Amino acid sequence: MANSSIYQNLFITLLLLFSITAPSLAQTSFRPKALVIPVTKDASTLQYLTQINQRTPQVPVKLVVDLGGNFLWVDCETNYTSSTYRPARCKSAQCSLAGSSSCGDCFSSPKPGCNNNTCGLIPDNTITGTATSGELAQDTLSIQSTNGLTPGRIATVSNFLFTCGSTFLLKGLAKGTTGMAGLGRTKIALPSQFSSAFSFHRKFAICLSSSTGVVIFGDEPYVLLPNVDASKGLSFTPLLTNPVSTSSAFSQGEPSAEYFIGVKSIVIDEKTVTVNSSLLDINSNGLGGTKVSTVDPYTVLEDSIFKAITKAFIDAAAARNIKRVAAVKPFEVCFSGKGVGSTRLGAAVPTVEFVMQNGVTWYVFGANSVVDVHNDGSVLCLGFVNGGKNARTSIVIGGYQLENNLVQFDLASSRLGFSSLLYGRQTTCANFNFTSTA
Ligand SMILES: *[C@@H]1O[C@H](CO)[C@@H](O)[C@H](O)[C@H]1NC(C)=O
Ligand SMILES: *[C@@H]1O[C@H](CO)[C@@H](O)[C@H](O)[C@H]1NC(C)=O
Ligand SMILES: *[C@@H]1O[C@H](CO)[C@@H](O)[C@H](O)[C@H]1NC(C)=O
Ligand SMILES: *[C@@H]1O[C@H](CO)[C@@H](O)[C@H](O)[C@H]1NC(C)=O
């Protein structure tokens, strides 16, 4: 009798332990197979923006999309009201999932972003490179589900983990935004939290547009009008891990949450561009290599690579009788658009190829390589910018180069899939059918 009650107590204790330690991420409304958010481009900052619903009562929260960002962070200092806000207590399962071992108090009256006995993280404004410390917390978050063709019912995660930023951290972000949506490789970035909340594959795809593109969390299909499944026929290359964090502030030993790929060579109009190949590798200090970014509006190249690529592009353009004209900032290399033919894939300018370690090629055609700076076809500038001699990452494939290409990130298989320019398949990233069936 005595023994069985000891066991009973032990059993109850274990149950309690489990209910305390299991991260409560799976309290959801229903189980969608995928989720969808629209992504617009802000004309003045060239940032890619999205909106999600958070808090109780629910409010729409406008955010800058940060592909390599560590997590969702929002300003909790101004206007954060919610009856379902829960700070993450020190040493809780939430703190360990988020990789936070810090513990702090707040010497003011309690409110969202300011509570005692909470763990914290470092929200990072990756546009300006400014970071601060902030409380880890949970709140309700809602987002549309999708069958891959159109949006469906609203799906809700009742305990979505995010970090509280401060009002000053919003400086440099597009007007009306109050934080950043991090889609990086951590356990609490949006892709991993959604996939664990709804038990779908750790996969997502981005399809950026100069108007309204889309991010789909979960498995394919990713269907664009007129009925083109952009997930078909992707080329794949391994995702590489940069062992050193690329955040503005980080602790030692933390790997980068950004998406790195192995570019091995660059080819322009079928000629290989000679570059210092050691710059294409990620070294033990985390320097070098190639990453994909939505916070850089244009591809950024380390100085010597920039010089080699621009020279090769100028030579190849000359061979096509394309004339150079004065540069238009922020670009350094511009051409007269007069007499440049137009093709289904954009202006008939030299083709840039990023050749990956596994032999697959990411083609950059006119629509992604040159920018029509006056919007009348008169001047076409090579949409690459110089990142300087001390660039931390040698090649940063930026937003303009990603537009109208579907790029899938498969976290479980650690590979990146890319479609190449969708114009070739008679569709664009602005063609997701946002007319809801729900
Ligand atoms: C705070 O929220 C109110 C109501 O939604 C809104 O009218 C106001 O502009 C917001 N203030 C700031 C500083 O965002
Ligand atoms: C945290 O605890 C200190 C000391 O007990 C107290 O002065 C302060 O008001 C508390 N802060 C919050 C946000 O509860
Ligand atoms: C190539 O780049 C590496 C890394 O920055 C540098 O140490 C090396 O000196 C460079 N080699 C040449 C030939 O410029
Ligand atoms: C978009 O989806 C809606 C809802 O399923 C459908 O009624 C509509 O025909 C679709 N639009 C196009 C252009 O196919």
Coordinates of C-alpha atoms and ligand atoms in Angstrom, one line a residue:
M1 CA 0.0 0.0 0.0
A2 CA 2.7 2.4 1.1
N3 CA 4.8 1.4 -1.9
S4 CA 2.0 1.9 -4.4
S5 CA 1.3 5.4 -3.1
I6 CA 5.0 6.3 -3.4
Y7 CA 4.8 5.1 -7.0
Q8 CA 1.6 7.0 -7.5
N9 CA 3.3 10.2 -6.1
L10 CA 6.3 9.6 -8.3
F11 CA 4.1 9.1 -11.3
I12 CA 2.2 12.4 -10.6
T13 CA 5.5 14.2 -10.0
L14 CA 6.8 12.9 -13.4
L15 CA 3.5 14.0 -15.1
L16 CA 3.9 17.4 -13.6
L17 CA 7.5 17.6 -14.6
F18 CA 6.6 16.7 -18.2
S19 CA 3.8 19.2 -18.4
I20 CA 6.1 21.9 -17.1
T21 CA 9.1 21.0 -19.3
A22 CA 7.4 20.1 -22.6
P23 CA 7.4 23.3 -24.7
S24 CA 3.8 24.2 -25.2
L25 CA 4.0 24.9 -28.8
A26 CA 1.5 22.4 -30.1
Q27 CA -1.7 24.1 -28.8
T28 CA -3.2 24.8 -32.1
S29 CA -6.6 25.2 -33.7
F30 CA -6.4 22.6 -36.5
R31 CA -3.7 21.0 -38.5
P32 CA -3.1 22.7 -41.8
K33 CA -0.5 21.1 -44.2
A34 CA 1.0 24.5 -45.1
L35 CA 0.7 28.2 -44.3
V36 CA 0.9 31.2 -46.5
I37 CA 1.8 34.9 -46.0
P38 CA 1.8 37.6 -48.7
V39 CA 5.1 39.6 -49.0
T40 CA 5.0 43.1 -50.5
K41 CA 8.0 45.2 -51.5
D42 CA 8.3 48.7 -49.9
A43 CA 9.1 51.1 -52.7
S44 CA 11.1 53.5 -50.6
T45 CA 13.3 51.1 -48.5
L46 CA 13.2 48.1 -50.9
Q47 CA 12.4 46.0 -47.9
Y48 CA 10.1 42.9 -48.2
L49 CA 7.2 43.2 -45.8
T50 CA 4.6 40.9 -44.4
Q51 CA 1.8 41.0 -41.9
I52 CA 0.7 38.5 -39.3
N53 CA -2.0 38.6 -36.6
Q54 CA -0.8 38.5 -33.0
R55 CA -2.1 39.0 -29.4
T56 CA -5.5 39.1 -27.7
P57 CA -7.4 41.0 -28.9
Q58 CA -5.8 40.2 -32.2
V59 CA -4.0 43.0 -34.1
P60 CA -2.3 43.0 -37.5
V61 CA 1.5 43.3 -37.1
K62 CA 3.5 44.5 -40.0
L63 CA 7.0 43.1 -40.2
V64 CA 10.2 43.2 -42.3
V65 CA 10.9 39.7 -43.7
D66 CA 14.4 38.6 -42.7
L67 CA 15.3 35.3 -44.4
G68 CA 18.3 34.6 -42.2
G69 CA 16.8 36.2 -39.0
N70 CA 17.0 34.2 -35.8
F71 CA 13.4 34.6 -34.7
L72 CA 10.3 36.9 -34.7
W73 CA 10.9 40.1 -32.8
V74 CA 8.5 43.0 -32.3
D75 CA 8.5 46.2 -30.4
C76 CA 6.9 45.6 -27.0
E77 CA 7.6 49.0 -25.7
T78 CA 5.0 51.0 -27.6
N79 CA 1.4 49.8 -27.9
Y80 CA 1.8 46.2 -27.0
T81 CA -1.4 45.2 -25.3
S82 CA -2.5 41.5 -25.0
S83 CA -4.2 39.4 -22.4
T84 CA -2.4 36.3 -23.6
Y85 CA 1.2 37.7 -23.4
R86 CA 3.4 35.3 -21.3
P87 CA 7.1 36.0 -20.6
A88 CA 9.4 33.0 -20.6
R89 CA 10.5 32.2 -17.1
C90 CA 14.2 31.6 -16.4
K91 CA 15.3 28.0 -17.1
S92 CA 12.0 27.0 -18.7
A93 CA 11.7 24.7 -21.7
Q94 CA 11.0 27.8 -23.8
C95 CA 14.3 29.3 -22.8
S96 CA 16.2 26.2 -23.6
L97 CA 14.4 25.7 -27.0
A98 CA 15.4 29.3 -27.8
G99 CA 18.9 28.6 -26.7
S100 CA 18.8 31.3 -24.0
S101 CA 20.6 30.7 -20.7
S102 CA 20.4 34.3 -19.5
C103 CA 18.1 35.3 -16.7
G104 CA 17.0 38.8 -15.9
D105 CA 14.8 41.2 -13.9
C106 CA 13.2 44.4 -14.9
F107 CA 13.2 47.4 -12.5
S108 CA 10.0 49.0 -13.5
S109 CA 6.3 48.0 -13.3
P110 CA 5.6 44.7 -15.1
K111 CA 4.4 44.9 -18.7
P112 CA 5.2 43.1 -22.0
G113 CA 9.0 43.2 -22.4
C114 CA 9.6 44.0 -18.8
N115 CA 9.1 41.2 -16.3
N116 CA 11.2 39.6 -13.5
N117 CA 12.7 36.2 -13.7
T118 CA 12.7 35.9 -17.5
C119 CA 15.2 34.8 -20.1
G120 CA 16.2 36.9 -23.0
L121 CA 17.6 37.0 -26.5
I122 CA 19.2 39.6 -28.7
P123 CA 16.7 41.1 -31.2
D124 CA 18.7 42.3 -34.2
N125 CA 17.8 45.0 -36.7
T126 CA 19.7 43.4 -39.6
I127 CA 19.1 46.3 -41.9
T128 CA 21.1 48.7 -39.7
G129 CA 23.1 46.2 -37.8
T130 CA 21.8 47.3 -34.4
A131 CA 21.0 44.8 -31.6
T132 CA 19.7 45.1 -28.1
S133 CA 18.6 42.6 -25.4
G134 CA 14.9 41.7 -25.0
E135 CA 12.6 39.4 -23.1
L136 CA 11.7 36.0 -24.6
A137 CA 7.9 35.6 -24.6
Q138 CA 4.9 33.8 -26.0
D139 CA 1.6 35.1 -27.4
T140 CA -1.1 34.0 -29.8
L141 CA -0.3 34.2 -33.5
S142 CA -2.6 33.6 -36.4
I143 CA -1.8 33.0 -40.1
Q144 CA -3.6 31.7 -43.1
S145 CA -3.4 28.0 -44.1
T146 CA -3.1 26.9 -47.7
N147 CA -3.5 23.8 -49.8
G148 CA -0.7 25.3 -52.0
L149 CA -3.1 26.9 -54.4
T150 CA -5.2 29.4 -52.4
P151 CA -5.4 30.5 -48.8
G152 CA -7.7 28.5 -46.5
R153 CA -8.8 28.7 -42.9
I154 CA -6.9 30.8 -40.3
A155 CA -4.6 28.7 -38.2
T156 CA -3.7 29.8 -34.7
V157 CA -0.6 29.0 -32.5
S158 CA -1.5 29.9 -29.0
N159 CA 2.0 30.0 -27.6
F160 CA 4.2 31.4 -30.4
L161 CA 7.7 32.3 -29.1
F162 CA 9.2 35.6 -30.0
T163 CA 11.5 38.3 -28.5
C164 CA 10.6 41.7 -27.4
G165 CA 12.4 44.5 -29.1
S166 CA 12.4 48.2 -28.2
T167 CA 11.0 51.2 -30.1
F168 CA 14.5 52.5 -31.0
L169 CA 15.3 49.3 -32.7
L170 CA 12.7 50.0 -35.4
K171 CA 14.8 52.8 -36.8
G172 CA 15.7 52.1 -40.5
L173 CA 12.7 49.7 -41.0
A174 CA 9.9 50.5 -43.4
K175 CA 7.2 52.8 -42.2
G176 CA 4.4 51.1 -40.3
T177 CA 6.5 48.0 -39.4
T178 CA 7.0 47.1 -35.8
G179 CA 9.6 44.3 -36.0
M180 CA 11.2 41.6 -38.1
A181 CA 10.0 38.1 -39.1
G182 CA 13.1 35.8 -38.9
L183 CA 13.0 32.8 -41.1
G184 CA 16.5 31.5 -40.2
R185 CA 17.8 28.1 -39.2
T186 CA 17.0 28.2 -35.5
K187 CA 14.4 26.2 -33.6
I188 CA 12.3 29.3 -32.9
A189 CA 12.5 31.0 -36.2
L190 CA 9.1 31.0 -38.0
P191 CA 9.7 27.9 -40.2
S192 CA 10.7 25.6 -37.3
Q193 CA 8.0 26.8 -34.9
F194 CA 5.3 26.4 -37.5
S195 CA 6.4 23.0 -38.6
S196 CA 6.5 21.8 -35.0
A197 CA 3.2 23.4 -34.1
F198 CA 1.4 21.8 -37.0
S199 CA 3.6 18.7 -37.5
F200 CA 4.5 19.4 -41.1
H201 CA 7.8 19.1 -42.8
R202 CA 10.6 21.6 -41.9
K203 CA 10.4 23.2 -45.3
F204 CA 9.4 26.6 -46.7
A205 CA 9.6 28.5 -49.9
I206 CA 10.0 32.2 -50.8
C207 CA 8.9 33.7 -54.0
L208 CA 9.6 37.5 -54.0
S209 CA 8.1 40.1 -56.3
S210 CA 8.4 43.8 -56.8
S211 CA 4.7 43.8 -56.0
T212 CA 3.2 41.0 -53.9
G213 CA 5.0 37.8 -53.6
V214 CA 4.6 34.9 -51.1
V215 CA 6.2 32.8 -48.4
I216 CA 4.7 29.3 -48.0
F217 CA 5.6 27.3 -44.9
G218 CA 5.3 23.5 -45.4
D219 CA 5.4 21.1 -48.2
E220 CA 4.8 21.7 -51.9
P221 CA 2.8 22.1 -54.1
Y222 CA 3.4 25.8 -54.6
V223 CA 1.0 26.7 -57.3
L224 CA 1.1 30.0 -59.2
L225 CA -1.5 31.2 -61.8
P226 CA -2.1 29.9 -64.4
N227 CA -1.8 26.6 -62.6
V228 CA 2.0 26.3 -62.6
D229 CA 3.4 24.2 -59.7
A230 CA 6.7 26.1 -59.2
S231 CA 8.0 23.3 -56.9
K232 CA 8.3 21.0 -59.9
G233 CA 11.8 20.9 -61.5
L234 CA 13.7 22.6 -58.8
S235 CA 17.5 22.4 -58.9
F236 CA 19.0 21.5 -55.5
T237 CA 22.2 22.4 -53.7
P238 CA 23.3 21.6 -50.1
L239 CA 22.8 24.3 -47.5
L240 CA 26.1 24.9 -45.7
T241 CA 26.6 25.8 -42.1
N242 CA 28.6 28.8 -41.2
P243 CA 30.1 27.9 -37.8
V244 CA 30.2 31.6 -36.7
S245 CA 27.1 33.6 -36.2
T246 CA 26.6 36.5 -38.6
S247 CA 24.3 38.4 -36.3
S248 CA 25.1 41.9 -35.0
A249 CA 25.7 40.5 -31.5
F250 CA 26.1 36.9 -30.5
S251 CA 27.7 34.6 -28.1
Q252 CA 30.8 32.6 -28.9
G253 CA 30.2 29.2 -30.5
E254 CA 26.9 30.2 -32.0
P255 CA 26.5 29.2 -35.6
S256 CA 25.0 31.5 -38.2
A257 CA 21.2 31.1 -38.7
E258 CA 21.6 32.3 -42.3
Y259 CA 21.4 30.2 -45.4
F260 CA 24.8 29.6 -47.0
I261 CA 25.3 27.7 -50.3
G262 CA 28.5 26.6 -52.0
V263 CA 29.2 28.7 -55.1
K264 CA 32.3 27.3 -56.7
S265 CA 32.7 29.5 -59.8
I266 CA 31.1 32.4 -61.6
V267 CA 30.6 32.3 -65.4
I268 CA 29.5 35.2 -67.6
D269 CA 28.4 34.5 -71.1
E270 CA 30.2 31.2 -70.9
K271 CA 33.5 32.5 -69.7
T272 CA 34.7 31.7 -66.2
V273 CA 35.5 34.7 -64.2
T274 CA 38.8 34.4 -62.3
V275 CA 38.3 35.1 -58.6
N276 CA 40.3 34.2 -55.5
S277 CA 38.7 30.8 -54.8
S278 CA 39.5 30.9 -51.1
L279 CA 37.0 33.8 -50.8
L280 CA 34.3 31.4 -52.0
D281 CA 34.8 29.1 -49.0
I282 CA 33.6 29.8 -45.4
N283 CA 36.8 29.9 -43.3
S284 CA 37.1 28.9 -39.6
N285 CA 36.4 32.4 -38.6
G286 CA 33.1 32.4 -40.5
L287 CA 34.4 34.7 -43.2
G288 CA 33.8 34.3 -46.9
G289 CA 31.2 32.1 -48.7
T290 CA 27.9 32.8 -50.3
K291 CA 24.5 33.4 -48.6
V292 CA 21.0 34.3 -49.6
S293 CA 19.5 37.5 -48.1
T294 CA 16.2 39.4 -48.2
V295 CA 17.5 42.4 -46.3
D296 CA 20.1 43.3 -49.0
P297 CA 18.1 44.7 -51.9
Y298 CA 20.8 43.9 -54.4
T299 CA 23.6 41.3 -54.6
V300 CA 26.6 42.4 -52.6
L301 CA 30.1 41.2 -53.7
E302 CA 33.4 41.4 -51.9
D303 CA 35.6 44.0 -53.6
S304 CA 37.9 41.8 -55.7
I305 CA 35.0 39.6 -56.8
F306 CA 33.0 42.7 -57.6
K307 CA 35.8 44.1 -59.7
A308 CA 36.3 40.7 -61.5
I309 CA 32.6 40.2 -62.2
T310 CA 31.9 43.8 -63.4
K311 CA 34.9 43.7 -65.7
A312 CA 33.7 40.4 -67.2
F313 CA 30.2 41.7 -67.5
I314 CA 31.4 44.9 -69.2
D315 CA 33.5 42.9 -71.7
A316 CA 30.7 40.5 -72.5
A317 CA 28.3 43.5 -72.9
A318 CA 30.7 45.2 -75.3
A319 CA 30.9 41.9 -77.3
R320 CA 27.1 42.3 -77.7
N321 CA 27.5 45.9 -78.8
I322 CA 25.9 47.2 -75.6
K323 CA 27.3 50.7 -74.7
R324 CA 28.3 51.9 -71.3
V325 CA 26.8 55.1 -69.9
A326 CA 27.4 57.1 -66.7
A327 CA 26.7 55.2 -63.5
V328 CA 23.5 55.8 -61.5
K329 CA 23.8 55.3 -57.8
P330 CA 23.9 52.9 -56.0
F331 CA 25.2 51.1 -59.1
E332 CA 28.7 51.5 -60.6
V333 CA 28.1 49.9 -64.0
C334 CA 25.3 51.1 -66.3
F335 CA 24.5 50.7 -70.0
S336 CA 22.4 52.4 -72.6
G337 CA 19.2 50.4 -73.0
K338 CA 19.0 51.5 -76.6
G339 CA 19.4 48.7 -79.0
V340 CA 19.4 46.1 -76.2
G341 CA 16.9 43.4 -77.2
S342 CA 14.3 42.1 -74.9
T343 CA 13.6 38.5 -74.3
R344 CA 11.1 36.5 -72.2
L345 CA 13.8 36.5 -69.5
G346 CA 14.4 40.2 -69.5
A347 CA 16.9 42.5 -71.3
A348 CA 19.3 40.6 -73.6
V349 CA 22.3 41.3 -71.5
P350 CA 25.1 38.8 -70.6
T351 CA 24.0 35.8 -68.6
V352 CA 25.6 35.4 -65.1
E353 CA 25.9 31.9 -63.8
F354 CA 26.6 30.9 -60.2
V355 CA 28.0 27.3 -60.4
M356 CA 27.5 25.3 -57.2
Q357 CA 29.8 22.7 -55.6
N358 CA 27.5 19.9 -56.8
G359 CA 27.6 21.2 -60.4
V360 CA 24.2 22.8 -60.6
T361 CA 23.9 26.3 -61.9
W362 CA 21.9 29.3 -60.7
Y363 CA 21.3 31.4 -63.9
V364 CA 20.8 35.1 -63.5
F365 CA 19.2 36.5 -66.6
G366 CA 18.4 40.1 -67.6
A367 CA 15.3 40.4 -65.5
N368 CA 17.4 39.7 -62.4
S369 CA 20.8 41.1 -63.4
V370 CA 20.1 44.6 -64.7
V371 CA 17.9 47.3 -63.1
D372 CA 15.9 49.7 -65.4
V373 CA 16.8 52.7 -63.2
H374 CA 14.5 55.3 -65.0
N375 CA 11.7 52.8 -65.6
D376 CA 11.7 53.6 -69.3
G377 CA 14.4 51.2 -70.6
S378 CA 16.9 54.0 -71.3
V379 CA 19.5 53.0 -68.7
L380 CA 20.2 49.5 -67.5
C381 CA 22.5 49.1 -64.5
L382 CA 24.1 45.9 -63.3
G383 CA 22.3 45.3 -60.1
F384 CA 25.3 44.2 -58.0
V385 CA 27.0 46.4 -55.4
N386 CA 30.5 46.5 -53.9
G387 CA 30.7 45.1 -50.4
G388 CA 34.3 46.3 -49.9
K389 CA 37.5 44.6 -49.0
N390 CA 36.4 43.5 -45.5
A391 CA 33.1 42.0 -46.5
R392 CA 32.2 39.3 -43.9
T393 CA 30.4 37.2 -46.6
S394 CA 31.9 37.3 -50.1
I395 CA 28.7 36.9 -52.1
V396 CA 25.3 37.9 -50.7
I397 CA 22.6 37.1 -53.2
G398 CA 20.1 39.9 -52.6
G399 CA 16.4 40.5 -53.1
Y400 CA 16.4 41.8 -56.7
Q401 CA 18.2 38.7 -57.8
L402 CA 15.7 36.5 -56.0
E403 CA 12.6 38.1 -57.4
N404 CA 10.4 35.8 -59.6
N405 CA 12.5 32.8 -58.6
L406 CA 11.0 30.3 -56.3
V407 CA 13.5 29.3 -53.6
Q408 CA 12.8 26.4 -51.3
F409 CA 14.6 25.8 -48.0
D410 CA 14.4 22.2 -46.8
L411 CA 15.7 22.3 -43.2
A412 CA 15.4 18.6 -42.6
S413 CA 17.4 17.6 -45.7
S414 CA 19.6 20.7 -45.4
R415 CA 19.2 21.6 -49.0
L416 CA 18.1 24.6 -51.1
G417 CA 16.0 24.3 -54.2
F418 CA 15.7 27.0 -56.8
S419 CA 13.5 27.3 -59.8
S420 CA 15.4 29.8 -61.9
L421 CA 13.4 32.7 -63.4
L422 CA 9.7 31.7 -63.5
Y423 CA 9.1 33.9 -66.6
G424 CA 10.4 30.9 -68.5
R425 CA 7.4 29.0 -67.3
Q426 CA 4.9 31.9 -68.1
T427 CA 4.4 32.9 -64.5
T428 CA 5.7 35.2 -61.8
C429 CA 5.9 35.3 -58.0
A430 CA 3.0 37.8 -58.0
N431 CA 0.7 35.1 -59.3
F432 CA -0.3 33.3 -56.1
N433 CA -4.1 33.2 -56.0
F434 CA -4.8 35.1 -52.7
T435 CA -8.6 34.7 -53.2
S436 CA -9.5 32.7 -50.2
T437 CA -11.6 29.6 -50.4
A438 CA -12.4 29.7 -46.6
Ligands
LIG1 C1 -1.1 52.6 -31.0 O1 -2.3 52.0 -31.3 C2 -3.3 52.8 -31.6 C3 -4.6 52.0 -31.8 O2 -4.4 50.9 -32.6 C4 -3.0 53.6 -32.9 O3 -4.0 54.5 -33.2 C5 -1.7 54.4 -32.6 O4 -1.3 55.0 -33.8 C6 -0.6 53.5 -32.2 N1 0.6 54.3 -31.8 C7 1.8 54.0 -32.2 C8 2.9 54.9 -31.8 O5 2.0 53.1 -33.0
LIG2 C1 11.2 42.9 -9.9 O1 11.6 42.7 -8.6 C2 12.1 43.8 -8.0 C3 12.7 43.4 -6.6 O2 11.7 42.6 -5.9 C4 11.0 44.8 -7.9 O3 11.5 46.0 -7.3 C5 10.5 45.1 -9.3 O4 9.4 46.0 -9.3 C6 10.1 43.9 -10.0 N1 9.9 44.2 -11.4 C7 8.8 43.7 -12.1 C8 8.7 44.0 -13.5 O5 8.0 42.9 -11.6
LIG3 C1 42.8 35.2 -51.5 O1 41.9 35.5 -50.4 C2 42.5 35.1 -49.1 C3 41.4 35.3 -48.1 O2 41.0 36.6 -48.0 C4 43.8 35.9 -48.8 O3 44.3 35.4 -47.6 C5 44.7 35.6 -50.0 O4 45.9 36.5 -49.8 C6 44.1 36.0 -51.3 N1 45.0 35.5 -52.4 C7 45.3 36.3 -53.4 C8 46.2 35.8 -54.4 O5 44.9 37.5 -53.5
LIG4 C1 -8.6 31.8 -57.3 O1 -9.1 31.0 -56.3 C2 -10.6 31.1 -56.2 C3 -11.0 30.3 -55.0 O2 -10.6 29.0 -55.2 C4 -11.2 30.7 -57.5 O3 -12.6 30.9 -57.3 C5 -10.7 31.6 -58.6 O4 -11.2 31.1 -59.8 C6 -9.2 31.5 -58.7 N1 -8.7 32.5 -59.6 C7 -8.2 32.1 -60.8 C8 -7.8 33.3 -61.7 O5 -8.0 31.0 -61.1

